[in-house]
Amino acid sequence: MFLSFTISGEEARAALLAGRVEAEPNLSAFAEIGLGHRLTGGAELSWGDTSQMTVLFLRRTLTPPDTAWQVALDAGLGMRTVDGPGSDALVRLGGSVGRGFGGWEGAIGALPFGHAGGWATIEGAAYFDTGGTLAIWQTEATLGLRLADRLRTILALKAEEWPGADPIVTVRPSVVLDLREGTSLQAGLHAGIEGSDTVGLSLSLWQEF
């Protein structure tokens, strides 16, 4: 079982340069649990200033667990509320492909450089309303490297589109520190590089059982 809790916030670059920080925090939680051979159940919840969203899903891994490449499909149901008591039901369809790889050691001059292994993934999800119209889509490519026994670094590139907004692309670097067995802390930065001029910070607590 895996749990994560995240608090994040973002502000326009112009406001930050002017010394104005008025961003409301966004809270989110994610959970997944193994349900049997290659089947995982999960939940995503987010609470923002103007919207709240809850999604329950099932993920089916299509590849054996001992293969380098891992491919999975998922489907779920969700509910989104925006600025008021009304809620919109959503159907989620998604998938992911990823691969782990071994470590590498090298040097830049006399400075040692390398990592102890890592992973790369591409995942996407589409959310449809009750009429079958595409309402939300998200795609994210991630590269993660283990730099030391307790330290990992992650670089993600995310593209998404939400109702009433233009598509945006953000870059999301972060570091993950293992506090103790099963417990990690992730600190990250995200910045818009297309369709958005915001910069934000996030802090996440991960727990594995």
Short mmCIF file of C-alpha atoms in Angstrom, two decimals:
data_model
loop_
_atom_site.label_atom_id
_atom_site.label_comp_id
_atom_site.label_asym_id
_atom_site.label_seq_id
_atom_site.Cartn_x
_atom_site.Cartn_y
_atom_site.Cartn_z
CA MET A 1 0.00 0.00 0.00
CA PHE A 2 1.18 3.51 -0.83
CA LEU A 3 -0.08 6.87 0.49
CA SER A 4 0.96 10.42 -0.30
CA PHE A 5 -0.18 13.81 0.95
CA THR A 6 0.78 17.02 -0.87
CA ILE A 7 0.46 20.76 -0.26
CA SER A 8 1.28 23.10 -3.11
CA GLY A 9 0.80 26.66 -4.27
CA GLU A 10 1.62 28.80 -7.28
CA GLU A 11 1.73 32.42 -8.29
CA ALA A 12 2.28 34.39 -11.51
CA ARG A 13 5.91 35.37 -12.14
CA ALA A 14 4.98 39.06 -12.40
CA ALA A 15 3.29 38.97 -8.99
CA LEU A 16 6.32 37.28 -7.43
CA LEU A 17 8.68 39.88 -8.90
CA ALA A 18 6.44 42.60 -7.46
CA GLY A 19 6.50 40.94 -4.04
CA ARG A 20 2.84 39.89 -4.11
CA VAL A 21 2.09 36.35 -3.00
CA GLU A 22 -1.65 35.66 -2.80
CA ALA A 23 -1.74 32.01 -3.85
CA GLU A 24 -4.18 29.75 -2.07
CA PRO A 25 -2.75 26.36 -1.06
CA ASN A 26 -3.90 23.27 -2.90
CA LEU A 27 -4.13 20.01 -0.94
CA SER A 28 -4.12 16.57 -2.50
CA ALA A 29 -3.91 12.93 -1.49
CA PHE A 30 -3.18 9.75 -3.40
CA ALA A 31 -3.54 6.12 -2.35
CA GLU A 32 -3.11 2.76 -4.04
CA ILE A 33 -3.29 -0.80 -2.82
CA GLY A 34 -2.62 -4.13 -4.47
CA LEU A 35 -5.77 -6.18 -5.01
CA GLY A 36 -4.32 -9.30 -6.56
CA HIS A 37 -2.25 -10.47 -9.49
CA ARG A 38 -1.41 -7.36 -11.59
CA LEU A 39 -4.45 -5.45 -10.26
CA THR A 40 -4.22 -2.25 -8.20
CA GLY A 41 -6.93 -0.02 -6.74
CA GLY A 42 -6.39 3.68 -6.22
CA ALA A 43 -7.87 7.00 -5.21
CA GLU A 44 -6.95 10.60 -6.00
CA LEU A 45 -8.36 13.57 -4.09
CA SER A 46 -7.63 17.29 -4.49
CA TRP A 47 -8.94 20.38 -2.73
CA GLY A 48 -8.27 23.74 -4.33
CA ASP A 49 -9.50 27.29 -3.87
CA THR A 50 -12.20 26.99 -6.56
CA SER A 51 -12.51 23.27 -7.30
CA GLN A 52 -12.43 19.88 -5.64
CA MET A 53 -12.01 16.53 -7.36
CA THR A 54 -12.20 12.87 -6.31
CA VAL A 55 -11.35 9.89 -8.54
CA LEU A 56 -11.45 6.16 -7.82
CA PHE A 57 -9.74 3.83 -10.29
CA LEU A 58 -8.51 0.32 -11.03
CA ARG A 59 -5.19 -0.32 -12.78
CA ARG A 60 -4.33 -3.52 -14.65
CA THR A 61 -0.65 -4.23 -15.36
CA LEU A 62 -0.31 -6.01 -18.69
CA THR A 63 3.33 -7.11 -18.35
CA PRO A 64 4.94 -9.62 -15.94
CA PRO A 65 6.54 -7.99 -12.88
CA ASP A 66 10.06 -9.21 -13.76
CA THR A 67 10.22 -7.55 -17.20
CA ALA A 68 12.19 -4.35 -17.81
CA TRP A 69 9.28 -2.64 -19.56
CA GLN A 70 6.06 -2.20 -17.59
CA VAL A 71 2.74 -1.38 -19.30
CA ALA A 72 -0.55 -0.72 -17.50
CA LEU A 73 -4.07 0.50 -18.26
CA ASP A 74 -6.52 2.05 -15.83
CA ALA A 75 -10.14 3.13 -15.65
CA GLY A 76 -12.16 4.89 -13.00
CA LEU A 77 -14.97 7.20 -11.96
CA GLY A 78 -14.73 10.68 -10.51
CA MET A 79 -16.57 13.75 -9.34
CA ARG A 80 -15.52 17.40 -9.76
CA THR A 81 -17.03 20.46 -8.11
CA VAL A 82 -16.26 23.99 -9.32
CA ASP A 83 -17.31 27.23 -7.58
CA GLY A 84 -20.56 26.03 -6.10
CA PRO A 85 -22.69 23.13 -4.94
CA GLY A 86 -23.07 21.50 -8.37
CA SER A 87 -20.85 18.53 -9.26
CA ASP A 88 -19.84 16.93 -12.55
CA ALA A 89 -19.43 13.17 -12.88
CA LEU A 90 -16.38 12.00 -14.85
CA VAL A 91 -15.13 8.76 -16.39
CA ARG A 92 -11.36 8.27 -16.43
CA LEU A 93 -9.37 6.22 -18.96
CA GLY A 94 -5.60 6.10 -18.72
CA GLY A 95 -2.42 4.18 -19.29
CA SER A 96 1.29 4.17 -18.62
CA VAL A 97 4.53 2.68 -19.91
CA GLY A 98 7.78 2.68 -18.00
CA ARG A 99 11.20 1.10 -17.71
CA GLY A 100 13.77 0.79 -14.95
CA PHE A 101 17.51 0.87 -15.62
CA GLY A 102 20.76 0.24 -13.78
CA GLY A 103 23.33 2.63 -12.38
CA TRP A 104 26.04 4.54 -14.17
CA GLU A 105 29.37 5.88 -12.97
CA GLY A 106 31.46 8.55 -14.64
CA ALA A 107 33.34 11.75 -13.97
CA ILE A 108 33.57 15.34 -15.11
CA GLY A 109 37.27 16.02 -14.78
CA ALA A 110 38.18 14.99 -11.25
CA LEU A 111 34.58 15.23 -10.06
CA PRO A 112 32.77 11.86 -9.77
CA PHE A 113 29.34 11.79 -11.35
CA GLY A 114 26.70 9.10 -11.73
CA HIS A 115 23.67 7.45 -10.22
CA ALA A 116 22.65 4.15 -8.64
CA GLY A 117 19.81 3.37 -11.06
CA GLY A 118 16.56 4.95 -12.08
CA TRP A 119 13.36 4.78 -14.09
CA ALA A 120 11.51 6.54 -16.90
CA THR A 121 7.75 6.62 -17.44
CA ILE A 122 5.14 8.16 -19.71
CA GLU A 123 1.56 8.21 -18.47
CA GLY A 124 -1.64 9.83 -19.58
CA ALA A 125 -5.28 10.12 -18.57
CA ALA A 126 -8.45 11.40 -20.21
CA TYR A 127 -11.60 12.38 -18.31
CA PHE A 128 -14.96 12.31 -20.06
CA ASP A 129 -18.21 13.87 -18.84
CA THR A 130 -21.52 11.99 -18.74
CA GLY A 131 -22.22 12.99 -22.35
CA GLY A 132 -19.02 11.34 -23.55
CA THR A 133 -17.21 14.62 -24.25
CA LEU A 134 -13.53 14.92 -23.39
CA ALA A 135 -13.39 17.28 -20.42
CA ILE A 136 -9.82 17.00 -19.06
CA TRP A 137 -6.62 15.42 -20.35
CA GLN A 138 -3.19 15.04 -18.79
CA THR A 139 0.12 13.59 -20.03
CA GLU A 140 3.33 13.37 -18.00
CA ALA A 141 6.85 12.12 -18.81
CA THR A 142 9.08 11.40 -15.80
CA LEU A 143 12.76 10.56 -15.30
CA GLY A 144 13.90 9.50 -11.84
CA LEU A 145 17.45 8.80 -10.62
CA ARG A 146 18.70 7.39 -7.32
CA LEU A 147 21.73 9.48 -6.40
CA ALA A 148 22.43 7.88 -3.02
CA ASP A 149 20.93 5.35 -0.62
CA ARG A 150 18.44 7.91 0.73
CA LEU A 151 18.29 10.50 -2.05
CA ARG A 152 16.45 10.50 -5.37
CA THR A 153 15.89 13.22 -7.94
CA ILE A 154 12.92 13.42 -10.32
CA LEU A 155 12.34 15.52 -13.42
CA ALA A 156 8.85 15.57 -14.93
CA LEU A 157 7.31 17.36 -17.91
CA LYS A 158 3.52 17.64 -17.74
CA ALA A 159 0.97 18.77 -20.34
CA GLU A 160 -2.70 19.20 -19.47
CA GLU A 161 -5.93 20.96 -20.37
CA TRP A 162 -8.84 21.76 -18.05
CA PRO A 163 -12.33 23.09 -18.87
CA GLY A 164 -12.33 26.79 -19.67
CA ALA A 165 -8.53 27.02 -19.92
CA ASP A 166 -5.88 26.71 -22.63
CA PRO A 167 -3.48 23.75 -22.65
CA ILE A 168 -0.43 24.28 -20.45
CA VAL A 169 2.97 22.62 -20.16
CA THR A 170 4.96 22.68 -16.92
CA VAL A 171 8.39 21.44 -15.90
CA ARG A 172 8.55 19.82 -12.45
CA PRO A 173 11.93 19.04 -10.85
CA SER A 174 12.00 17.62 -7.33
CA VAL A 175 14.14 15.76 -4.81
CA VAL A 176 13.01 12.88 -2.59
CA LEU A 177 14.68 12.15 0.76
CA ASP A 178 14.06 8.82 2.48
CA LEU A 179 13.48 9.70 6.14
CA ARG A 180 13.23 6.11 7.33
CA GLU A 181 12.15 2.78 5.92
CA GLY A 182 8.86 3.34 4.07
CA THR A 183 8.68 7.11 4.70
CA SER A 184 9.94 9.77 2.26
CA LEU A 185 9.69 13.54 1.83
CA GLN A 186 9.49 15.13 -1.61
CA ALA A 187 10.17 18.84 -2.25
CA GLY A 188 9.47 20.17 -5.72
CA LEU A 189 9.24 23.19 -7.99
CA HIS A 190 6.92 23.61 -10.97
CA ALA A 191 7.02 26.32 -13.61
CA GLY A 192 4.91 26.97 -16.67
CA ILE A 193 6.82 26.87 -19.96
CA GLU A 194 3.85 27.01 -22.36
CA GLY A 195 0.39 28.47 -21.78
CA SER A 196 1.14 29.54 -18.20
CA ASP A 197 3.40 32.09 -16.48
CA THR A 198 3.11 30.64 -12.97
CA VAL A 199 5.76 29.28 -10.62
CA GLY A 200 4.94 27.04 -7.68
CA LEU A 201 6.29 24.93 -4.86
CA SER A 202 5.10 21.61 -3.45
CA LEU A 203 5.86 19.43 -0.44
CA SER A 204 4.77 15.78 -0.24
CA LEU A 205 4.92 13.07 2.39
CA TRP A 206 5.08 9.49 1.05
CA GLN A 207 4.32 6.38 3.11
CA GLU A 208 4.67 2.77 1.97
CA PHE A 209 3.33 -0.20 3.92
#
